[in-house]
PDB file of C-alpha atoms in Angstrom:
ATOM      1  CA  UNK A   1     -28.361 -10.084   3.136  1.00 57.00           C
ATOM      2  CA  UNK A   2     -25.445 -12.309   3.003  1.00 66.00           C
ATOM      3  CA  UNK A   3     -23.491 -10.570   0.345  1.00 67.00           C
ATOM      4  CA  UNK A   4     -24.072  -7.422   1.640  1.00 78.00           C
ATOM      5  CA  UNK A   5     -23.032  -8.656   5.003  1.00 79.00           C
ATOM      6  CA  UNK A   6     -19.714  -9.686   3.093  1.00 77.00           C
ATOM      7  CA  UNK A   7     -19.047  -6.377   1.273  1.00 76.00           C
ATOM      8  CA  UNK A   8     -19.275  -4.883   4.967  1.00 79.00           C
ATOM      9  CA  UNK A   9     -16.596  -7.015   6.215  1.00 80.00           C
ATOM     10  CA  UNK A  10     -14.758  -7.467   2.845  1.00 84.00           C
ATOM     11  CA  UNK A  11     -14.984  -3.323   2.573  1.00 85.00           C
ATOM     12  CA  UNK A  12     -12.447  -2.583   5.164  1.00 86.00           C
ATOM     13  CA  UNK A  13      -9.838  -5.601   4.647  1.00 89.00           C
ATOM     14  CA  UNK A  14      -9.558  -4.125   1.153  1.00 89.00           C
ATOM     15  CA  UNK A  15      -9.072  -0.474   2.110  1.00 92.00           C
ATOM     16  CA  UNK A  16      -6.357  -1.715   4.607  1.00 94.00           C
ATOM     17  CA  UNK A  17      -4.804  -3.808   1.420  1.00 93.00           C
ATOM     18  CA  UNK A  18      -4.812  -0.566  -0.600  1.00 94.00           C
ATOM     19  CA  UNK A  19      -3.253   1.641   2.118  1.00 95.00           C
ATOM     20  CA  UNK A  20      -0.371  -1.165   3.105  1.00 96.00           C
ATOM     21  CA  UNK A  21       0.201  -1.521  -0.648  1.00 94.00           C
ATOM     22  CA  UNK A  22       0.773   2.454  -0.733  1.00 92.00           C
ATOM     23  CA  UNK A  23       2.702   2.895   2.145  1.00 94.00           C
ATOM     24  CA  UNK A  24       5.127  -0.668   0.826  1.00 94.00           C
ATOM     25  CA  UNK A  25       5.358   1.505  -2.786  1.00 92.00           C
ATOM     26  CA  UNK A  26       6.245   4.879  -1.213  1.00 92.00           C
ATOM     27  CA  UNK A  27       8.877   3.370   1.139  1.00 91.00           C
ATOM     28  CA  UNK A  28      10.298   1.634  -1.825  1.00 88.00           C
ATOM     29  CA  UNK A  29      10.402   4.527  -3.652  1.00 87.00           C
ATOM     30  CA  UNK A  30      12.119   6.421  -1.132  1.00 84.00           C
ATOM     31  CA  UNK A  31      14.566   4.291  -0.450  1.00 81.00           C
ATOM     32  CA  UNK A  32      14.998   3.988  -4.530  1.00 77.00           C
ATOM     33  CA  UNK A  33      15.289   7.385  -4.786  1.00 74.00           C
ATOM     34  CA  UNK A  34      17.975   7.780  -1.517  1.00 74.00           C
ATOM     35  CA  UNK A  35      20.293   4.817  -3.373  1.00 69.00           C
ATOM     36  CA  UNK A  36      19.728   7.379  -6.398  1.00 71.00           C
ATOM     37  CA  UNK A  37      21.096   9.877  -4.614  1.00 67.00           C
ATOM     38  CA  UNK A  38      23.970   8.106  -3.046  1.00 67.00           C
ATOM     39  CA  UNK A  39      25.001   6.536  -6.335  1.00 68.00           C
ATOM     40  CA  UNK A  40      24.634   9.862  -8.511  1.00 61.00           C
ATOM     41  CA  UNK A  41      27.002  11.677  -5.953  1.00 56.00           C
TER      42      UNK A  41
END
């Protein structure tokens, strides 16, 4: 009962982890992308 209890509150702090992680990466990549775009012109 205690790991699953755990997992339940482990579950969600990871899926935030994975979404902040994505959202840090895409921003980066935008603003990579924009600078490539500035720079090429």
């Amino acid at each position: 009962m205690i790991i699953r209890n755990e997992a339940i509150y482990f579950l969600p702090f990871f899926l935030v982890l994975f979404l902040i992680s994505c959202v840090i990466i895409r921003t980066i990549e935008n603003v990579n992308f924009k600078g490539e775009m500035i720079n090429g012109t």
